Each structure stands twice: as C-alpha cells, then as structure tokens.
mmCIF file with all atom_site columns, C-alpha atoms and ligand atoms in Angstrom:
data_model
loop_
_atom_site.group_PDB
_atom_site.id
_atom_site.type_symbol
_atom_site.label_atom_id
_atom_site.label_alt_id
_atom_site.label_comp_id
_atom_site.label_asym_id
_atom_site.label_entity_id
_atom_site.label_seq_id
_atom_site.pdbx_PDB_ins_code
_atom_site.Cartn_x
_atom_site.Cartn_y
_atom_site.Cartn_z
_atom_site.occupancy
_atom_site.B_iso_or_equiv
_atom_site.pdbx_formal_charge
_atom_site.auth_seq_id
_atom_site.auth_comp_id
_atom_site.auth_asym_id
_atom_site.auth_atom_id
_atom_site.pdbx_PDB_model_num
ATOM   1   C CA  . UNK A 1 1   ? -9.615  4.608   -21.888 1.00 0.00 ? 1   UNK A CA  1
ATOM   2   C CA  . UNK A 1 2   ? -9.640  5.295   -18.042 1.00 0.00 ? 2   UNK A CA  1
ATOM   3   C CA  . UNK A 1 3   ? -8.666  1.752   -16.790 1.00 0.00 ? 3   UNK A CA  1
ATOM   4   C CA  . UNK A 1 4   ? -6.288  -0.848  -19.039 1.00 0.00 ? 4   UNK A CA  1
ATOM   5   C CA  . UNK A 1 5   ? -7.079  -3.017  -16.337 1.00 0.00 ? 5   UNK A CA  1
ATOM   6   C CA  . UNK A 1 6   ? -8.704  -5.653  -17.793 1.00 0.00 ? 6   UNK A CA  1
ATOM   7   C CA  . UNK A 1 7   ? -6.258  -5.516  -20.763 1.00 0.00 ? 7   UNK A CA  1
ATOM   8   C CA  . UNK A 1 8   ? -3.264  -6.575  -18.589 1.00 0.00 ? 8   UNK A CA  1
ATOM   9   C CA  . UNK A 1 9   ? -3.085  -10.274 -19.106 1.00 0.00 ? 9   UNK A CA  1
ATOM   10  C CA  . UNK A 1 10  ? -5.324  -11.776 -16.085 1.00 0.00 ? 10  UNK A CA  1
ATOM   11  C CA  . UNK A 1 11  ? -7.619  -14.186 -17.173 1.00 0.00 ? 11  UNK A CA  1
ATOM   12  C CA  . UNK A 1 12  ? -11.404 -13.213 -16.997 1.00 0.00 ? 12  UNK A CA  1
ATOM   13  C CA  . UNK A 1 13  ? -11.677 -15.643 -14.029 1.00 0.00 ? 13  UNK A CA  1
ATOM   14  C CA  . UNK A 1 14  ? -9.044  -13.507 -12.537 1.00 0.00 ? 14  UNK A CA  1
ATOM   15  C CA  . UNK A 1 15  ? -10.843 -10.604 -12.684 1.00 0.00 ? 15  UNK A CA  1
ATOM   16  C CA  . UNK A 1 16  ? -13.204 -11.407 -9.995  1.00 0.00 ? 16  UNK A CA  1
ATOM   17  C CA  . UNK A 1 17  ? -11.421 -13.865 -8.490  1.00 0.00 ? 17  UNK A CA  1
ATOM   18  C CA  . UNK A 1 18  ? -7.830  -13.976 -6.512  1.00 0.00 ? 18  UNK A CA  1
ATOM   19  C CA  . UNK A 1 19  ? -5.932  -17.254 -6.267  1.00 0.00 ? 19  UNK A CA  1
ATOM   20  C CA  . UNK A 1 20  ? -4.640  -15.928 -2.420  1.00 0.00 ? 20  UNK A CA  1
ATOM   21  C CA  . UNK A 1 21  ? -3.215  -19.280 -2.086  1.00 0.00 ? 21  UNK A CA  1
ATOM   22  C CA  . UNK A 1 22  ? -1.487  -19.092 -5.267  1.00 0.00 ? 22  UNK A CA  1
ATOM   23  C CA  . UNK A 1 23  ? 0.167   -15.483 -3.358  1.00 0.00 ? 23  UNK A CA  1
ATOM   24  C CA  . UNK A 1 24  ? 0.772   -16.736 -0.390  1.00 0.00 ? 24  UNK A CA  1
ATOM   25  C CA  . UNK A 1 25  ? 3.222   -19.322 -2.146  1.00 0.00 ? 25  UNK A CA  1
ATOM   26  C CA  . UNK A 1 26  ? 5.533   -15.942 -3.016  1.00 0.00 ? 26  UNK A CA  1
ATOM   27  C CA  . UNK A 1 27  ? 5.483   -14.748 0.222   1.00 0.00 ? 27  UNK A CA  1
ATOM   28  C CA  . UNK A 1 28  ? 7.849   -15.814 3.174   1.00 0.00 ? 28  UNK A CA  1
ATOM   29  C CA  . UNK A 1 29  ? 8.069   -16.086 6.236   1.00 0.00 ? 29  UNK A CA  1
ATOM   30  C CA  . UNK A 1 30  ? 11.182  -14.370 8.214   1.00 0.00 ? 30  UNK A CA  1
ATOM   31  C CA  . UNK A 1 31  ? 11.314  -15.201 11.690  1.00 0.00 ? 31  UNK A CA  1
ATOM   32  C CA  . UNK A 1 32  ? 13.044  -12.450 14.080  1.00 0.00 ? 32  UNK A CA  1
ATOM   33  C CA  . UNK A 1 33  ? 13.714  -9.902  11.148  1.00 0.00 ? 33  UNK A CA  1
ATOM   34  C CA  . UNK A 1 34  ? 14.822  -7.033  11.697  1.00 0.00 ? 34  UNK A CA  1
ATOM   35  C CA  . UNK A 1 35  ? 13.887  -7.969  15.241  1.00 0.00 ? 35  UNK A CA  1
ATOM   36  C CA  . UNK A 1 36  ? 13.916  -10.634 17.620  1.00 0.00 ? 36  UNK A CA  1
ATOM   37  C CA  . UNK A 1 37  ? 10.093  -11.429 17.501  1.00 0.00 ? 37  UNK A CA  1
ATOM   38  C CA  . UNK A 1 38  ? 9.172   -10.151 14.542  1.00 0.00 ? 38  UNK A CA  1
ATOM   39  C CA  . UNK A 1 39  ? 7.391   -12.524 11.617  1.00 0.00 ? 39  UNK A CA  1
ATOM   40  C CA  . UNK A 1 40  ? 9.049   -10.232 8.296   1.00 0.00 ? 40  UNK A CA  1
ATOM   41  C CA  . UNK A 1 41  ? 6.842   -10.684 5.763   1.00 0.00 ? 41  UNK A CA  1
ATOM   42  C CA  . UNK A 1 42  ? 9.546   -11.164 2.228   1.00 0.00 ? 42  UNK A CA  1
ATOM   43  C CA  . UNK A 1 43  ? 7.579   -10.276 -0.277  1.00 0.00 ? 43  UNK A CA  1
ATOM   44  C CA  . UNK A 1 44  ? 10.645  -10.274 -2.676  1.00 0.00 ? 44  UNK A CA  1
ATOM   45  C CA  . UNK A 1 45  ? 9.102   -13.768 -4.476  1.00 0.00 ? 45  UNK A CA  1
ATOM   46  C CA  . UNK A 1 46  ? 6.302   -12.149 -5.145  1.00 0.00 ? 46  UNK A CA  1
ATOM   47  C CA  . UNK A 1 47  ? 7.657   -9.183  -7.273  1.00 0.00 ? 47  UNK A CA  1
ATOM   48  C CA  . UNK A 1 48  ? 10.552  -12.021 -8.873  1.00 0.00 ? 48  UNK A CA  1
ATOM   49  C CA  . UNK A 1 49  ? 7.257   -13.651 -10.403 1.00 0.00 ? 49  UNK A CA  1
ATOM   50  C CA  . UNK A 1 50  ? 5.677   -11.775 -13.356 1.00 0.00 ? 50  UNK A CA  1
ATOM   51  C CA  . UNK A 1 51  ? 2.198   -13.398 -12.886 1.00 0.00 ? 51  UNK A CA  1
ATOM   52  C CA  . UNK A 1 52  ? 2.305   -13.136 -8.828  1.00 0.00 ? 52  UNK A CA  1
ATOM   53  C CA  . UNK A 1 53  ? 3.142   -9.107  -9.355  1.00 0.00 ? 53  UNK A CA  1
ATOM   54  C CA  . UNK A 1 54  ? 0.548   -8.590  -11.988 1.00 0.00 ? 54  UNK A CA  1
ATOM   55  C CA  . UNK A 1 55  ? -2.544  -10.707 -10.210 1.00 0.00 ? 55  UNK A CA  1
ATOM   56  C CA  . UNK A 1 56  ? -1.080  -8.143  -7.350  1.00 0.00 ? 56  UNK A CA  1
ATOM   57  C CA  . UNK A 1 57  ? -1.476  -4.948  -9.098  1.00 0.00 ? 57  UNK A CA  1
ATOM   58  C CA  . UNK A 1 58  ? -4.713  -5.497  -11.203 1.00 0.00 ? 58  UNK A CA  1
ATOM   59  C CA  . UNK A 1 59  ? -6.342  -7.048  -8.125  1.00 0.00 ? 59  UNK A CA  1
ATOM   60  C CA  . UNK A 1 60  ? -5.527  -3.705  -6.071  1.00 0.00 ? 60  UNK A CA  1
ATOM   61  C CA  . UNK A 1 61  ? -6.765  -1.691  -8.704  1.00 0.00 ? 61  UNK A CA  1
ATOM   62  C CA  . UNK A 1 62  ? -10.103 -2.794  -9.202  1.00 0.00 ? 62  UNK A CA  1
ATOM   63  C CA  . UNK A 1 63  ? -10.338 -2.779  -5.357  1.00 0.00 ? 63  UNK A CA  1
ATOM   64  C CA  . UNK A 1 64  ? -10.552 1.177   -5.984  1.00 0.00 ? 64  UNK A CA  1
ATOM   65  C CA  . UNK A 1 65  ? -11.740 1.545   -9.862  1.00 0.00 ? 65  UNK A CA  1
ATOM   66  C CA  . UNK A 1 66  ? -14.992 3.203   -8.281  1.00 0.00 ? 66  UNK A CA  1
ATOM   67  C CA  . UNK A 1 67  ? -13.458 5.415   -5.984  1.00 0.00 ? 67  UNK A CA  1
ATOM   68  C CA  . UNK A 1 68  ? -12.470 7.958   -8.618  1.00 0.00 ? 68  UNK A CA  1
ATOM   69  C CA  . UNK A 1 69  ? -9.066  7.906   -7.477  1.00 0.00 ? 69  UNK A CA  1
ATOM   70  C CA  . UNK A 1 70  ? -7.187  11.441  -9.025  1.00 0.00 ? 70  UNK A CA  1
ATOM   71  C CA  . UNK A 1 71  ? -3.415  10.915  -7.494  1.00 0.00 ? 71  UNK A CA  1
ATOM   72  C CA  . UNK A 1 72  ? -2.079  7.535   -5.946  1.00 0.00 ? 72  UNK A CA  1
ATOM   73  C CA  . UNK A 1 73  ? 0.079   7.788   -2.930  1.00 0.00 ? 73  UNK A CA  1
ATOM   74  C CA  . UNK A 1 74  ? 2.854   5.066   -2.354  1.00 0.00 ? 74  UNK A CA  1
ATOM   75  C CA  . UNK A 1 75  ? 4.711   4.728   1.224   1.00 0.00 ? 75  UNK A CA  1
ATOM   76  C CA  . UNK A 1 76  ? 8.366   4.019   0.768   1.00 0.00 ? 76  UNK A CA  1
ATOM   77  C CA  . UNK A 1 77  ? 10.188  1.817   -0.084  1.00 0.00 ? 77  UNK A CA  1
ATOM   78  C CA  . UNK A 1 78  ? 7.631   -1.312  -0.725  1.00 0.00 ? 78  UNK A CA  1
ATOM   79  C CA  . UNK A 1 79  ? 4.341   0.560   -1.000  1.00 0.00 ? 79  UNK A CA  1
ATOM   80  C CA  . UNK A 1 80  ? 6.654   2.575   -4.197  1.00 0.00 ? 80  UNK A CA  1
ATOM   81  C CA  . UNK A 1 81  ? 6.715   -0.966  -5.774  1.00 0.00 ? 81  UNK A CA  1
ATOM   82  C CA  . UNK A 1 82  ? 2.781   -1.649  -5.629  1.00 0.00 ? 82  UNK A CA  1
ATOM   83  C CA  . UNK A 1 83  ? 1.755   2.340   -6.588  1.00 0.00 ? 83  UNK A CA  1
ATOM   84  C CA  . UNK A 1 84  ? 3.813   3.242   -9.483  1.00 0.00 ? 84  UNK A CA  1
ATOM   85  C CA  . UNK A 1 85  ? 2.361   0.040   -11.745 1.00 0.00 ? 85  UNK A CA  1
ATOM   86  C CA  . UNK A 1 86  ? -1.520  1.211   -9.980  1.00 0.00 ? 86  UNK A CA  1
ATOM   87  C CA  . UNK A 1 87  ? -1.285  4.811   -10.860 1.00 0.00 ? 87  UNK A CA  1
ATOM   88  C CA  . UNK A 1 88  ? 0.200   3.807   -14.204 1.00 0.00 ? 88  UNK A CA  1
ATOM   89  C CA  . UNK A 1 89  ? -3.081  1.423   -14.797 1.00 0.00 ? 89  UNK A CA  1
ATOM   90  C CA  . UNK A 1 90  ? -5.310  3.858   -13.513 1.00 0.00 ? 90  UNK A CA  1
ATOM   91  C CA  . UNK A 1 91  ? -3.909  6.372   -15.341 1.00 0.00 ? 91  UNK A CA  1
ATOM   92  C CA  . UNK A 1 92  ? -3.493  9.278   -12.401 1.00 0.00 ? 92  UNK A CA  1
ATOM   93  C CA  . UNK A 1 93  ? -0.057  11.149  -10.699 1.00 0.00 ? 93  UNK A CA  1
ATOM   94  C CA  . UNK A 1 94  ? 1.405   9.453   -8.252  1.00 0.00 ? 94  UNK A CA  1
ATOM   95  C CA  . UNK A 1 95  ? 2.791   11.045  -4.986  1.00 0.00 ? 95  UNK A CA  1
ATOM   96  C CA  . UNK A 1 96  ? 5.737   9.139   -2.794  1.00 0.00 ? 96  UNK A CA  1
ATOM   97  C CA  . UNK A 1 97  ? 5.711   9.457   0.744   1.00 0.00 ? 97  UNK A CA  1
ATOM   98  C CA  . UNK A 1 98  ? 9.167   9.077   2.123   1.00 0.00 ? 98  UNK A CA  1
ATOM   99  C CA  . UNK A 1 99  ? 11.060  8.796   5.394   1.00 0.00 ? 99  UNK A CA  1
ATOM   100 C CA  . UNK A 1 100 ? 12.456  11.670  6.827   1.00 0.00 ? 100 UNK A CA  1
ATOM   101 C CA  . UNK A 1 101 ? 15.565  13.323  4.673   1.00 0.00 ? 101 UNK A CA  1
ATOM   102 C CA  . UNK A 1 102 ? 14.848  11.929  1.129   1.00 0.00 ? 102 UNK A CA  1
ATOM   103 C CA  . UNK A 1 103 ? 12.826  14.614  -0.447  1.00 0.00 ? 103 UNK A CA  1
ATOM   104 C CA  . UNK A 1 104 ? 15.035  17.446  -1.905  1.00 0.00 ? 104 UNK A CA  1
ATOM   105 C CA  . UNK A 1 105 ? 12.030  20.320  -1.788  1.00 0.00 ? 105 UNK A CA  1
ATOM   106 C CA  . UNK A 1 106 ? 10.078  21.710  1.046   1.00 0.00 ? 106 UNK A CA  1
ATOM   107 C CA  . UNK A 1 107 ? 8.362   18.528  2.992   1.00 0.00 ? 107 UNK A CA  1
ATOM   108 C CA  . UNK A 1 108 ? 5.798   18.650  5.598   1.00 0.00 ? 108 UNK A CA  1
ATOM   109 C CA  . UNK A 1 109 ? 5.766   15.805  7.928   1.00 0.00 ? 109 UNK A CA  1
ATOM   110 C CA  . UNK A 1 110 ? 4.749   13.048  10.609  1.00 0.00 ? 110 UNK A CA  1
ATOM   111 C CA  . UNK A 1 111 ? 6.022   11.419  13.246  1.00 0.00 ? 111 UNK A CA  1
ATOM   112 C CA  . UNK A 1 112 ? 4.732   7.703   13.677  1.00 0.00 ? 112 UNK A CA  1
ATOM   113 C CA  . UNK A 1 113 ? 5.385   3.953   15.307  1.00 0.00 ? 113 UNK A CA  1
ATOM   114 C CA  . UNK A 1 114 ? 5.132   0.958   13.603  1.00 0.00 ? 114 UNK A CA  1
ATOM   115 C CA  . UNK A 1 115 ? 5.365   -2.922  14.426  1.00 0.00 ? 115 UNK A CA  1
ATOM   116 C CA  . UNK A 1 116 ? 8.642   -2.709  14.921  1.00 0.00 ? 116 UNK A CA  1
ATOM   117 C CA  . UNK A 1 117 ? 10.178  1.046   15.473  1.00 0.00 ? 117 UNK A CA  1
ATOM   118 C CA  . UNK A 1 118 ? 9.372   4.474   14.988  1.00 0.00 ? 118 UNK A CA  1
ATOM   119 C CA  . UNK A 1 119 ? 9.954   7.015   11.730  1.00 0.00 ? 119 UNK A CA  1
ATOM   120 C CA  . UNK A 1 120 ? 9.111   10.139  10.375  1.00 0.00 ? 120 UNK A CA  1
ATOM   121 C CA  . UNK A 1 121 ? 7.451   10.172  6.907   1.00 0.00 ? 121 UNK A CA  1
ATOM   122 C CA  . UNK A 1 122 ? 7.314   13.070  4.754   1.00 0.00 ? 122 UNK A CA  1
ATOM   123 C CA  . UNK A 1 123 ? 6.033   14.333  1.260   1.00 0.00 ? 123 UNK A CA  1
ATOM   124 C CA  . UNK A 1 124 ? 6.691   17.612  -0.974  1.00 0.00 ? 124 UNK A CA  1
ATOM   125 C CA  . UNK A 1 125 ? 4.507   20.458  0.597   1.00 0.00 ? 125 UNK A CA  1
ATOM   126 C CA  . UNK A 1 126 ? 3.394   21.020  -2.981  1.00 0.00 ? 126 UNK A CA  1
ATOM   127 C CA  . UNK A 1 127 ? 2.060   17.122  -3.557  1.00 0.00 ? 127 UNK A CA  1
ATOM   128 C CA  . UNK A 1 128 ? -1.060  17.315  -3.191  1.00 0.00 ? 128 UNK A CA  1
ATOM   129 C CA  . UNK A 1 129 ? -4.136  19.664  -4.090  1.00 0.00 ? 129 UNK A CA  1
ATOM   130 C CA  . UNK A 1 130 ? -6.937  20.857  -2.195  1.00 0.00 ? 130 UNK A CA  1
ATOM   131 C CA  . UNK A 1 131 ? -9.578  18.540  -2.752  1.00 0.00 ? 131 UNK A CA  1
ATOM   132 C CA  . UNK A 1 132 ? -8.122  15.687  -4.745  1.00 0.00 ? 132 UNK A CA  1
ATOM   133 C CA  . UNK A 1 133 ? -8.955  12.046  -4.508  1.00 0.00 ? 133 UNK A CA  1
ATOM   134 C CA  . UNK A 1 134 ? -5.930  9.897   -2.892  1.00 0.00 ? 134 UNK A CA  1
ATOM   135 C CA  . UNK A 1 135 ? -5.414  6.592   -2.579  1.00 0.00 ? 135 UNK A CA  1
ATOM   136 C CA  . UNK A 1 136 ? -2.560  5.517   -0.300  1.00 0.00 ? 136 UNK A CA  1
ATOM   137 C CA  . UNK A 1 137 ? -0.910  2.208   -0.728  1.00 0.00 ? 137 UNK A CA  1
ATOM   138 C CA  . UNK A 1 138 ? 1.946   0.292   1.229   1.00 0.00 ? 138 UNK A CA  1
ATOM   139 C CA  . UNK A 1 139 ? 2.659   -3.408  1.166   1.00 0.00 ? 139 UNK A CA  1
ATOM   140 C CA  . UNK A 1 140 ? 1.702   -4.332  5.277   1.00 0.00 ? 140 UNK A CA  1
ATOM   141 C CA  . UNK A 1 141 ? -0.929  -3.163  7.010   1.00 0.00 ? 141 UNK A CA  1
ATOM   142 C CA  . UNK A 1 142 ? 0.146   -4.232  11.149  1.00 0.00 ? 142 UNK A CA  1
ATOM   143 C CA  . UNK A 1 143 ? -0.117  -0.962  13.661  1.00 0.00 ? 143 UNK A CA  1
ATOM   144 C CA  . UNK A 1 144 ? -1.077  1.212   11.225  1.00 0.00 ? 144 UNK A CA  1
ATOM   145 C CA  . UNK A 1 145 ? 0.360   3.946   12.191  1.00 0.00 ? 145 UNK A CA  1
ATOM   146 C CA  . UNK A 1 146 ? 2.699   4.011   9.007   1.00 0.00 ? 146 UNK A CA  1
ATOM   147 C CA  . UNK A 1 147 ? -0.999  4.358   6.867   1.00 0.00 ? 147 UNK A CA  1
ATOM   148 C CA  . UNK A 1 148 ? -1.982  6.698   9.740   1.00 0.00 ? 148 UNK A CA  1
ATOM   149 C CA  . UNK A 1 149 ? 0.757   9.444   9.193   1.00 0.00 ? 149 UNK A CA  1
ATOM   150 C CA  . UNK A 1 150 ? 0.244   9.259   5.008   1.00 0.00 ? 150 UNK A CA  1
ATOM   151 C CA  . UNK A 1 151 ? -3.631  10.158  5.721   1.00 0.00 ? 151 UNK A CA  1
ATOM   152 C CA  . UNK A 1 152 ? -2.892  12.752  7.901   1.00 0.00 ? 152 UNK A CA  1
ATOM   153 C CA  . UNK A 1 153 ? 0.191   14.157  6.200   1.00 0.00 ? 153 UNK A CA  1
ATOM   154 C CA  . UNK A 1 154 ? -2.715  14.522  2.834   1.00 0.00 ? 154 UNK A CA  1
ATOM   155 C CA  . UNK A 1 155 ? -5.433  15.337  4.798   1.00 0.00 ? 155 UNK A CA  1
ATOM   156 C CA  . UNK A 1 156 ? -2.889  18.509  5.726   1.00 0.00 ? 156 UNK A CA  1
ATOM   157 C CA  . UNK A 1 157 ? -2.655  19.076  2.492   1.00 0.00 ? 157 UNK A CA  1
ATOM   158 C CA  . UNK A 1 158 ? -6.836  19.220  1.672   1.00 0.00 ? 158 UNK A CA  1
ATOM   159 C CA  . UNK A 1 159 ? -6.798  16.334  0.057   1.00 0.00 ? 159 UNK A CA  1
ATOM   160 C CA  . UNK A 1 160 ? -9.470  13.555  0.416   1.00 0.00 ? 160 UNK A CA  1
ATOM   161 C CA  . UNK A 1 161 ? -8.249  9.974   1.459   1.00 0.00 ? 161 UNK A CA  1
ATOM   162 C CA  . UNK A 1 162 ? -10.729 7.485   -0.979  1.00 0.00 ? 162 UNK A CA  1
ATOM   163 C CA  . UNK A 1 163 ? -8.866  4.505   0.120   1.00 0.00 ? 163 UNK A CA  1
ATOM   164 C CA  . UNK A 1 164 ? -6.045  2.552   1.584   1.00 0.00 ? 164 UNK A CA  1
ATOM   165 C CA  . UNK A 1 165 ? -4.472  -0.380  -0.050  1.00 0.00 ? 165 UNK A CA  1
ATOM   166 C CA  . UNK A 1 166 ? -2.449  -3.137  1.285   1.00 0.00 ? 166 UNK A CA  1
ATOM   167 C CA  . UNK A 1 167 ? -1.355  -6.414  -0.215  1.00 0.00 ? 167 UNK A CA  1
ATOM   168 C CA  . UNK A 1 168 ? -1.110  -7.828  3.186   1.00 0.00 ? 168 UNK A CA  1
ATOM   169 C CA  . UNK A 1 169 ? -2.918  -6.915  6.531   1.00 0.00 ? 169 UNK A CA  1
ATOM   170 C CA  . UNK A 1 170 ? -1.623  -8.288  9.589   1.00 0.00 ? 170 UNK A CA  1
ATOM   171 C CA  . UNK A 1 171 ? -5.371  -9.107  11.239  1.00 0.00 ? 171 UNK A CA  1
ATOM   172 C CA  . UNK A 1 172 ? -3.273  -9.554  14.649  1.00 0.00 ? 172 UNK A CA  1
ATOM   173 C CA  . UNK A 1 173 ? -3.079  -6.143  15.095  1.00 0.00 ? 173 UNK A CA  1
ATOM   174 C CA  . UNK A 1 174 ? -6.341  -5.179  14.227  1.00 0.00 ? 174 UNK A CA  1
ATOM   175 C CA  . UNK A 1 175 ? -6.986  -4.047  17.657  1.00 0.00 ? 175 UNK A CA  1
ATOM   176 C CA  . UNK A 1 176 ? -4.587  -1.580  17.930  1.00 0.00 ? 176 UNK A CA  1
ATOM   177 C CA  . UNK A 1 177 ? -5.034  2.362   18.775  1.00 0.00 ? 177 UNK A CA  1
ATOM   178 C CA  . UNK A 1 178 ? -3.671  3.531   15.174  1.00 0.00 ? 178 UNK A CA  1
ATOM   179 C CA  . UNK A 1 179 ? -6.040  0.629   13.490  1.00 0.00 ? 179 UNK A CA  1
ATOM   180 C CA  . UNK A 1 180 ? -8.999  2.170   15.276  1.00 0.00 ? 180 UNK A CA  1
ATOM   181 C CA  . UNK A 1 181 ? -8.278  5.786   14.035  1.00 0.00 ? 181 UNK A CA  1
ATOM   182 C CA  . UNK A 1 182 ? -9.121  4.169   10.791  1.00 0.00 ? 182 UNK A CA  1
ATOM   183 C CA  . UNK A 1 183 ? -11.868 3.046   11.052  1.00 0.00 ? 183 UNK A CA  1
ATOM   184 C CA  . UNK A 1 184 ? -13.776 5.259   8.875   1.00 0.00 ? 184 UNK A CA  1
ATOM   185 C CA  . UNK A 1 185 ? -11.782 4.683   5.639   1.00 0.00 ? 185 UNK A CA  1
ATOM   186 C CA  . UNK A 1 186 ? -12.230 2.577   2.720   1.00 0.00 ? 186 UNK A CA  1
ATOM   187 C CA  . UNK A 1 187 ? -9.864  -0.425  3.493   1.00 0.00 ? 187 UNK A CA  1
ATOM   188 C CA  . UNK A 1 188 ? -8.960  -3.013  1.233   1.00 0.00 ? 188 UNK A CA  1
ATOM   189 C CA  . UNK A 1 189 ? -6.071  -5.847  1.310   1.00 0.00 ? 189 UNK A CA  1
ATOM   190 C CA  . UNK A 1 190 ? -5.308  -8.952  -0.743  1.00 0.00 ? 190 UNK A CA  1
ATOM   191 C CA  . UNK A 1 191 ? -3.938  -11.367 1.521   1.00 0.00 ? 191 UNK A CA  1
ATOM   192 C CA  . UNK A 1 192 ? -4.946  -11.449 5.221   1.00 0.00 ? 192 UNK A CA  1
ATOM   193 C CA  . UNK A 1 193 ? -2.512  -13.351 8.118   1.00 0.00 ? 193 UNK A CA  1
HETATM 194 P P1  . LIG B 2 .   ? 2.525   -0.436  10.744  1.00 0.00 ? 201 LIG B P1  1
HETATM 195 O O1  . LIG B 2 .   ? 2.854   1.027   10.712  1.00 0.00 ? 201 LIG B O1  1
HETATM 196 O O2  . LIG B 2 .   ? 2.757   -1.042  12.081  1.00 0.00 ? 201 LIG B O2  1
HETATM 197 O O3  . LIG B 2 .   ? 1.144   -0.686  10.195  1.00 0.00 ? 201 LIG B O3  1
HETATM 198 O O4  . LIG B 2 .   ? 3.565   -1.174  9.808   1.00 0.00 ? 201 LIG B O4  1
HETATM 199 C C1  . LIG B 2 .   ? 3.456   -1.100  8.417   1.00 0.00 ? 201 LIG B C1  1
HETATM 200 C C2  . LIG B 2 .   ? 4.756   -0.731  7.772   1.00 0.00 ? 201 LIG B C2  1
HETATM 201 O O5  . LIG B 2 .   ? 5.852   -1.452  8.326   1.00 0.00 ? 201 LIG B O5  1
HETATM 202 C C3  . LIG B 2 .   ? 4.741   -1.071  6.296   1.00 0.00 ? 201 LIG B C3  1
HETATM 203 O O6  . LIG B 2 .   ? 5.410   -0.028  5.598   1.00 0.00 ? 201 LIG B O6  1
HETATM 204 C C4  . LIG B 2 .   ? 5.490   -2.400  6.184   1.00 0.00 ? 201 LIG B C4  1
HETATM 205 O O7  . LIG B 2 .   ? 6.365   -2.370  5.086   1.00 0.00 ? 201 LIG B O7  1
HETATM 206 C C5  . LIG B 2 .   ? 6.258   -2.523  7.484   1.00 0.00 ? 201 LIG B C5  1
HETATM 207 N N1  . LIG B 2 .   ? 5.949   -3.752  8.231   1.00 0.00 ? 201 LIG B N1  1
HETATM 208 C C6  . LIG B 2 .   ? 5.392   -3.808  9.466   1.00 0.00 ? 201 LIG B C6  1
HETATM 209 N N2  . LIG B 2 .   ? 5.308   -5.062  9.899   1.00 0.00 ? 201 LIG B N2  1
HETATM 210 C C7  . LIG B 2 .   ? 5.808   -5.845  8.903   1.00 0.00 ? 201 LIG B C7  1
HETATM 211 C C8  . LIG B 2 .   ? 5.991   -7.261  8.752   1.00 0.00 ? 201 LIG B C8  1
HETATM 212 N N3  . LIG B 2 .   ? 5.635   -8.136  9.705   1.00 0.00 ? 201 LIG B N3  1
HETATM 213 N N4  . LIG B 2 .   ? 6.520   -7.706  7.592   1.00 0.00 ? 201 LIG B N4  1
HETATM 214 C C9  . LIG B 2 .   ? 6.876   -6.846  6.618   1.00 0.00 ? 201 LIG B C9  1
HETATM 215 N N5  . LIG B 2 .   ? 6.741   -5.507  6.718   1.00 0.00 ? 201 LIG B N5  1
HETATM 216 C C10 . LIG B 2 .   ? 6.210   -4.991  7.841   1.00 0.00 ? 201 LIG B C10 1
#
C-alpha cells in the first residue's frame, strides 16, 4: 500500500475537506517575536493537539499524493515536525535541511534571508540523487527565500523539486523577489494569513 493516508483517522468528510478555522484556533499570534515588528506565528498548539497535527499532516499529503513524490525534504527545525509524519505516510526517505554547522558529513550549502534575518542552510552532499522526486516542506511560507535555498541546494544535487509545502503562507509577502523566483513550482499551503 503506497499511501495509509486515508487509514489515519480523518473522517471521510475530512478527506476533501479542511476545517481551516478549526486550525487557525491552534495557532497564535506573537506580536514582536523574535523581533520588534514581527507577527510569530506559534504553532506549538497545533502539534499539542492530536487531531489539529493529524488533519495537518494527512491534509499536506494528499496535497502531493499525485506528484510521485520519491524523498521528502523537511527545513529545520519546524518544517522536521511536518516531514517526518509525511514521508512516513507516503512511505519515501526523508532528507533534513539544516542551518549551517549541524550536519556531521560533507554539506553543500546556501546562503539566504528570511522575514526576519539571514542563515545558511545546508544538507549532506550525498542526500539526494540525480533525478529524484522532492518535495520540500517547512511550516511558513513569508520571503521565501528559506524554500528558495532548499530548491536550489536539490536542484544542485539533480534532483527534481515536485512541490513545496507549507502549513501556513504569509500572502503579505507574496510580492516579494524570492516569492517570484517561485513561481514555476507546485505550491500548496493549508492555512493562508
Ligand atoms: P521566509 O524565508 O521569509 O519565507 O521565512 C520562512 C521561514 O522563517 C520558515 O522556516 C519559518 O519557520 C520562519 N518564519 C518566517 N516568518 C515567520 C512568522 N511570521 N512566524 C513563524 N515563522 C516564521
């Protein structure tokens, strides 16, 4: 069996269907975190709530279930949170990328911005095959230039991006120079702001 997702508890109403409201209530509103004028989005509520998590990670995985996903990609430290459960339903590998330092083997990696700072994210040099089917995931989509350096950092690699998946995007920023560069890929998020 390819995909337990249907298996996993949600109601067949579910399966179609995602109570955003219902997430929304688990997710909350930090004014000036970690910055003065910054809107954190705490999704900590959400994962304490077995029902909220798993409406989460069933509805992200049928988002993808045609995209013959081969290896799911998860952006530290929230986007680990959402992947390992997907790639565990979808029953595929599943690749971290990490900030700068973590990894123990040899990394290759990329420099980015996002809302509020600048990093470096990295992941093994061995990750990912030529020609393999990733789908990246984090929790927040805002500049996107976090989701920018995982899809270049496979793309290095000769893997193929099949999608990016976000339980929140941050629609304010959908303007911005990094959101543009992806405009070609397969974008999906639960909740928009
Ligand atoms: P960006 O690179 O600007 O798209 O920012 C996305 C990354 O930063 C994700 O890994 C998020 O975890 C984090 N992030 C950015 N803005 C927020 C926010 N308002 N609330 C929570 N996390 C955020």
């Amino acid at each position: 069996m390819r995909n337990r997702c249907s298996c996993s508890g949600v109601s067949k109403s579910m399966e179609t269907i995602i109570d955003t409201a219902y997430l929304r209530r688990h997710i909350k509103d930090v004014p000036n975190f970690p910055k003065r004028g910054i809107v954190f989005k705490d999704i900590t509520p959400l994962f304490r709530n077995p029902k909220a998590f798993g409406i989460v990670v069933d509805g992200l995985v049928r988002q993808f279930k045609d995209a013959d996903v081969q290896i799911v990609m998860g952006i530290e430290s929230r986007g680990f949170l959402l992947s390992a459960p997907m790639a565990y339903v979808m029953e595929v590998g599943k690749v971290m990328a990490r900030k700068k330092g973590k990894l123990p083997g040899e990394v290759i990696g990329c420099a980015h911005g996002l809302e509020y700072g600048d990093s470096v994210l990295e992941i093994h040099a061995d990750a990912i095959r030529k020609g393999e089917r990733v789908l990246i995931i984090d929790d927040v989509l805002a500049t996107g230039g976090t989701v920018g350096a995982a899809v270049n950092l496979v793309e290095r690699l000769g893997g193929i991006v099949v999608g990016l998946g976000f339980l929140i995007d941050l629609a304010e920023f959908a303007q911005c120079e990094g959101r543009k560069k992806l405009a070609g890929y397969k974008i999906r998020s639960l909740i928009q702001y």
